[in-house]
CSV table of C-alpha atoms in Angstrom, one decimal:
chain,number,residue,atom,x,y,z
F,1146,MET,CA,-159.4,-155.7,-150.6
F,1147,SER,CA,-156.5,-155.6,-153.1
F,1148,LEU,CA,-156.6,-153.9,-156.5
F,1149,LYS,CA,-156.3,-157.2,-158.2
F,1150,SER,CA,-159.4,-158.6,-156.3
F,1151,ILE,CA,-161.4,-155.5,-157.3
F,1152,LEU,CA,-160.4,-155.7,-160.9
F,1153,LYS,CA,-161.3,-159.3,-161.1
F,1154,LYS,CA,-165.0,-158.3,-160.8
F,1155,THR,CA,-164.8,-156.0,-163.8
F,1156,LYS,CA,-164.0,-156.1,-167.5
F,1157,LEU,CA,-160.8,-154.2,-166.8
F,1158,TYR,CA,-159.1,-157.3,-165.3
F,1159,GLU,CA,-158.0,-158.6,-168.7
F,1160,TYR,CA,-156.2,-155.4,-169.4
F,1161,TYR,CA,-154.7,-155.2,-165.9
F,1162,SER,CA,-153.5,-158.8,-166.1
F,1163,CYS,CA,-151.8,-158.4,-169.5
F,1164,PHE,CA,-150.2,-155.1,-168.4
F,1165,ARG,CA,-148.9,-156.7,-165.2
F,1166,ARG,CA,-147.7,-159.9,-166.8
F,1167,TYR,CA,-146.0,-158.1,-169.7
F,1168,TYR,CA,-144.0,-155.6,-167.6
F,1169,ALA,CA,-143.4,-158.1,-164.7
F,1170,THR,CA,-141.6,-160.4,-167.1
F,1171,ARG,CA,-139.9,-157.6,-168.9
F,1172,TRP,CA,-138.4,-156.0,-165.8
F,1173,ASP,CA,-138.6,-158.7,-163.2
F,1174,ARG,CA,-136.7,-157.5,-160.1
F,1175,LYS,CA,-135.3,-160.9,-159.4
F,1176,SER,CA,-133.8,-161.1,-162.9
F,1177,VAL,CA,-132.2,-157.6,-162.6
F,1178,LYS,CA,-130.7,-158.6,-159.2
F,1179,GLU,CA,-129.4,-162.0,-160.4
F,1180,LEU,CA,-127.9,-160.5,-163.6
F,1181,LYS,CA,-126.1,-157.9,-161.6
F,1182,LYS,CA,-124.7,-160.6,-159.3
F,1183,ASN,CA,-124.1,-163.5,-161.8
F,1184,GLY,CA,-124.7,-162.1,-165.2
F,1185,SER,CA,-121.4,-163.2,-166.7
F,1186,LYS,CA,-121.8,-166.7,-165.4
F,1187,VAL,CA,-125.3,-167.0,-166.8
F,1188,LEU,CA,-124.1,-165.9,-170.2
F,1189,VAL,CA,-121.6,-168.7,-170.3
F,1190,GLU,CA,-124.1,-171.3,-169.1
F,1191,LEU,CA,-126.7,-170.3,-171.7
F,1192,GLU,CA,-123.9,-170.4,-174.3
F,1193,GLU,CA,-123.0,-173.9,-173.3
F,1194,ILE,CA,-126.6,-175.2,-173.5
F,1195,LEU,CA,-127.2,-173.7,-177.0
F,1196,CYS,CA,-123.8,-174.5,-178.5
F,1197,SER,CA,-123.7,-178.1,-177.3
F,1198,ASN,CA,-127.1,-178.7,-178.9
F,1199,GLY,CA,-126.2,-177.2,-182.3
F,1200,ILE,CA,-128.4,-174.0,-182.0
F,1201,ARG,CA,-127.1,-171.3,-184.3
F,1202,HIS,CA,-127.2,-168.2,-182.0
F,1203,PHE,CA,-125.4,-165.1,-180.8
F,1204,PHE,CA,-125.9,-162.6,-178.0
F,1205,ASP,CA,-127.8,-159.7,-179.3
F,1206,PHE,CA,-129.3,-156.2,-178.7
F,1207,GLY,CA,-128.6,-154.8,-175.2
F,1208,THR,CA,-126.7,-157.9,-174.2
F,1209,LEU,CA,-124.3,-157.5,-177.1
F,1210,LEU,CA,-124.0,-153.8,-176.4
F,1211,GLY,CA,-123.1,-154.5,-172.8
F,1212,ILE,CA,-120.5,-157.2,-173.7
F,1213,VAL,CA,-118.7,-154.9,-176.2
F,1214,ARG,CA,-119.1,-151.5,-174.4
F,1215,ASP,CA,-119.1,-152.5,-170.8
F,1216,ASN,CA,-117.5,-155.9,-170.8
F,1217,GLY,CA,-120.6,-157.4,-169.1
F,1218,ILE,CA,-124.3,-156.9,-168.5
F,1219,ILE,CA,-125.5,-153.3,-168.7
F,1220,SER,CA,-126.3,-152.0,-165.2
F,1221,GLY,CA,-130.0,-152.3,-164.5
F,1222,ASP,CA,-130.7,-154.6,-167.4
F,1223,GLY,CA,-133.4,-157.2,-166.7
F,1224,ASP,CA,-132.9,-159.8,-169.4
F,1225,ILE,CA,-130.4,-161.5,-171.8
F,1226,ASP,CA,-131.0,-161.1,-175.5
F,1227,ILE,CA,-130.1,-164.0,-177.8
F,1228,GLY,CA,-130.5,-164.0,-181.6
F,1229,VAL,CA,-131.3,-167.4,-183.1
F,1230,ILE,CA,-131.0,-168.2,-186.8
F,1231,ILE,CA,-134.1,-169.8,-188.2
F,1232,ASP,CA,-134.0,-171.6,-191.6
F,1233,SER,CA,-137.0,-173.9,-191.2
F,1234,THR,CA,-139.8,-174.7,-188.8
F,1235,GLU,CA,-137.8,-177.6,-187.5
F,1236,ASP,CA,-135.3,-175.2,-186.0
F,1237,LYS,CA,-138.1,-173.8,-183.7
F,1238,LYS,CA,-139.2,-177.3,-182.7
F,1239,LYS,CA,-135.6,-178.2,-181.8
F,1240,ILE,CA,-135.2,-175.2,-179.6
F,1241,GLU,CA,-138.6,-175.8,-177.8
F,1242,SER,CA,-137.8,-179.4,-177.2
F,1243,LEU,CA,-134.3,-178.6,-175.9
F,1244,LEU,CA,-135.6,-176.0,-173.4
F,1245,ASN,CA,-138.4,-178.2,-172.3
F,1246,ASN,CA,-136.0,-181.0,-171.5
F,1247,LYS,CA,-133.9,-178.6,-169.5
F,1248,ASN,CA,-137.0,-177.5,-167.5
F,1249,ILE,CA,-136.5,-173.9,-168.5
F,1250,GLU,CA,-139.8,-172.1,-168.0
F,1251,LYS,CA,-141.4,-170.3,-170.9
F,1252,VAL,CA,-143.3,-167.2,-169.9
F,1253,ARG,CA,-144.2,-165.3,-173.1
F,1254,GLN,CA,-144.0,-165.4,-176.8
F,1255,PHE,CA,-144.8,-162.9,-179.6
F,1256,ASP,CA,-146.5,-164.2,-182.8
F,1257,ILE,CA,-146.7,-162.2,-186.1
F,1258,GLU,CA,-148.5,-162.9,-189.3
F,1259,ASN,CA,-146.7,-165.1,-191.9
F,1260,TYR,CA,-143.9,-166.1,-189.5
F,1261,GLY,CA,-145.6,-167.4,-186.4
F,1262,VAL,CA,-143.5,-167.2,-183.3
F,1263,ALA,CA,-141.0,-164.4,-183.6
F,1264,GLU,CA,-139.8,-163.9,-180.1
F,1265,GLU,CA,-139.9,-166.0,-176.9
F,1266,SER,CA,-139.1,-165.3,-173.3
F,1267,TYR,CA,-137.9,-167.9,-170.8
F,1268,PHE,CA,-136.8,-168.0,-167.1
F,1269,TYR,CA,-133.6,-169.7,-166.5
F,1270,LYS,CA,-133.3,-171.5,-163.1
F,1271,LYS,CA,-136.4,-169.4,-162.1
F,1272,LYS,CA,-134.1,-166.4,-161.7
F,1273,VAL,CA,-133.0,-164.9,-165.0
F,1274,ARG,CA,-135.2,-164.0,-168.0
F,1275,PHE,CA,-133.8,-164.4,-171.5
F,1276,ASP,CA,-135.4,-163.5,-174.8
F,1277,LEU,CA,-134.9,-165.5,-178.0
F,1278,HIS,CA,-135.2,-163.3,-181.1
F,1279,TYR,CA,-135.7,-165.4,-184.2
F,1280,TYR,CA,-133.8,-164.3,-187.3
F,1281,TYR,CA,-135.2,-165.1,-190.8
F,1282,GLY,CA,-133.7,-164.4,-194.2
F,1283,TYR,CA,-130.8,-165.8,-196.2
F,1284,GLU,CA,-127.1,-166.2,-195.7
F,1285,ASP,CA,-125.8,-163.1,-194.0
F,1286,GLU,CA,-128.8,-160.9,-194.7
F,1287,ARG,CA,-131.2,-161.5,-191.7
F,1288,PHE,CA,-134.1,-159.8,-190.0
F,1289,CYS,CA,-136.1,-160.2,-186.8
F,1290,PHE,CA,-139.0,-158.4,-185.2
F,1291,LEU,CA,-139.5,-156.2,-182.1
F,1292,PHE,CA,-142.8,-155.4,-180.4
F,1293,TYR,CA,-143.9,-152.3,-178.5
F,1294,LYS,CA,-146.8,-150.2,-177.3
F,1295,LEU,CA,-147.1,-146.5,-177.6
F,1296,PRO,CA,-148.7,-144.6,-174.6
F,1297,GLY,CA,-152.0,-143.0,-175.5
F,1298,ARG,CA,-152.6,-145.2,-178.5
F,1299,GLU,CA,-155.7,-147.5,-178.5
F,1300,TYR,CA,-155.2,-151.1,-179.4
F,1301,SER,CA,-157.8,-153.7,-180.3
F,1302,SER,CA,-156.7,-156.0,-177.5
F,1303,PRO,CA,-154.3,-155.8,-174.5
F,1304,LYS,CA,-152.3,-158.6,-176.3
F,1305,THR,CA,-151.9,-156.5,-179.5
F,1306,PHE,CA,-148.5,-154.8,-180.1
F,1307,ASP,CA,-147.0,-152.6,-182.8
F,1308,SER,CA,-144.2,-154.2,-184.7
F,1309,VAL,CA,-140.9,-153.3,-186.4
F,1310,LYS,CA,-138.8,-155.3,-188.7
F,1311,VAL,CA,-135.1,-155.2,-187.8
F,1312,GLN,CA,-133.0,-155.8,-190.9
F,1313,VAL,CA,-129.2,-156.4,-190.4
F,1314,HIS,CA,-126.5,-156.8,-193.0
F,1315,ASN,CA,-123.3,-158.9,-193.0
F,1316,LEU,CA,-124.5,-161.0,-190.1
F,1317,THR,CA,-122.2,-164.0,-189.5
F,1318,ILE,CA,-121.4,-165.7,-186.2
F,1319,SER,CA,-118.0,-166.2,-184.6
F,1320,GLU,CA,-116.6,-167.2,-181.2
F,1321,TYR,CA,-115.1,-164.5,-178.9
F,1322,GLU,CA,-113.4,-164.9,-175.6
F,1323,PHE,CA,-115.4,-163.5,-172.6
F,1324,ASN,CA,-114.1,-164.0,-169.1
F,1325,SER,CA,-111.8,-166.8,-170.3
F,1326,LYS,CA,-114.8,-168.6,-171.9
F,1327,LYS,CA,-116.0,-168.8,-175.5
F,1328,ILE,CA,-119.3,-167.1,-176.4
F,1329,SER,CA,-121.0,-166.6,-179.8
F,1330,LEU,CA,-121.3,-163.0,-181.1
F,1331,PRO,CA,-121.6,-161.5,-184.6
F,1332,LYS,CA,-118.3,-161.7,-186.4
F,1333,ASN,CA,-118.1,-157.9,-186.5
F,1334,PRO,CA,-120.0,-157.0,-183.4
F,1335,LYS,CA,-119.4,-153.2,-183.6
F,1336,ASN,CA,-120.8,-153.1,-187.1
F,1337,ILE,CA,-124.0,-154.8,-185.9
F,1338,ILE,CA,-124.2,-152.5,-182.9
F,1339,VAL,CA,-123.9,-149.4,-185.2
F,1340,GLN,CA,-126.7,-150.8,-187.4
F,1341,LYS,CA,-129.0,-151.1,-184.4
F,1342,TYR,CA,-128.0,-148.2,-182.1
F,1343,GLY,CA,-126.3,-145.7,-184.4
F,1344,VAL,CA,-122.8,-144.2,-184.3
F,1345,ASN,CA,-123.3,-142.9,-180.7
F,1346,TRP,CA,-123.7,-146.3,-179.2
F,1347,ARG,CA,-120.8,-145.8,-176.8
F,1348,ILE,CA,-122.9,-143.2,-174.9
F,1349,PRO,CA,-125.3,-144.8,-172.5
F,1350,ASP,CA,-129.0,-143.8,-173.0
F,1351,ARG,CA,-131.5,-145.2,-170.5
F,1352,GLY,CA,-134.4,-143.7,-172.4
F,1353,TRP,CA,-133.5,-145.4,-175.7
F,1354,PRO,CA,-136.7,-146.4,-177.6
F,1355,TYR,CA,-135.6,-149.9,-178.6
F,1356,TRP,CA,-138.0,-150.0,-181.5
F,1357,GLU,CA,-136.5,-146.9,-183.2
F,1358,GLY,CA,-133.0,-148.1,-184.1
F,1359,PRO,CA,-131.5,-147.1,-187.5
F,1360,CYS,CA,-132.2,-150.5,-189.0
F,1361,SER,CA,-135.7,-150.8,-187.6
F,1362,GLU,CA,-138.7,-150.4,-190.0
F,1363,LYS,CA,-142.2,-150.0,-188.8
F,1364,ILE,CA,-144.6,-152.5,-190.5
F,1365,PRO,CA,-148.4,-152.8,-190.6
F,1366,GLU,CA,-148.5,-156.3,-189.2
F,1367,LYS,CA,-149.3,-156.5,-185.5
F,1368,GLY,CA,-147.7,-158.7,-182.9
F,1369,CYS,CA,-149.8,-160.8,-180.6
F,1370,ALA,CA,-148.5,-161.5,-177.1
F,1371,VAL,CA,-149.1,-165.0,-175.7
F,1372,LEU,CA,-148.6,-165.3,-172.0
F,1373,PHE,CA,-147.9,-168.5,-170.0
F,1374,LYS,CA,-148.6,-169.2,-166.4
F,1375,ARG,CA,-145.8,-168.7,-163.9
């Protein structure tokens, strides 16, 4: 009998299921393999989908770091990070409608008090996972949220996560050439990278705690993970 079958008979199954689903979507082996093989192509395809539908976006976090530092996807990365500018609830509805019409599978979202959905994860062509990080604020002063769990800390629910607010300054979007194609990045990408990763961003660090960047501020509000069937 498998571990999953045994746990289904106990109260531990909810915790097992959440743990398995969260980390399976975060580091899906299929996504890592596909990004290694076709990462640049997928970046361009996602750019075309979002840009052609008027979604204000830019490649963000580890994906931005890889494009600038490594001229591609960071080795071993399992997802594509995309920042999306949100000025009203209609922006979220537009994105959800667009991706549903494209048959792009939603696998997870994070909700946070006062803002609702703050981050969403999708699978593109059932192979590559990409995360949408929603940016709030005004003009070029924007912020998003990241969610994490600390080992050894007790949480009220397996779906509960700690949160940080990631505040960035001078964020405007511009087009850059990438493999002879146009993609959307922050106008001064190195400035945004320094804000998020510090002055030593050129040195790879596989143990980087993504929630502890220079512009990340721990907040009392908790994130709630909502998982969708795959």
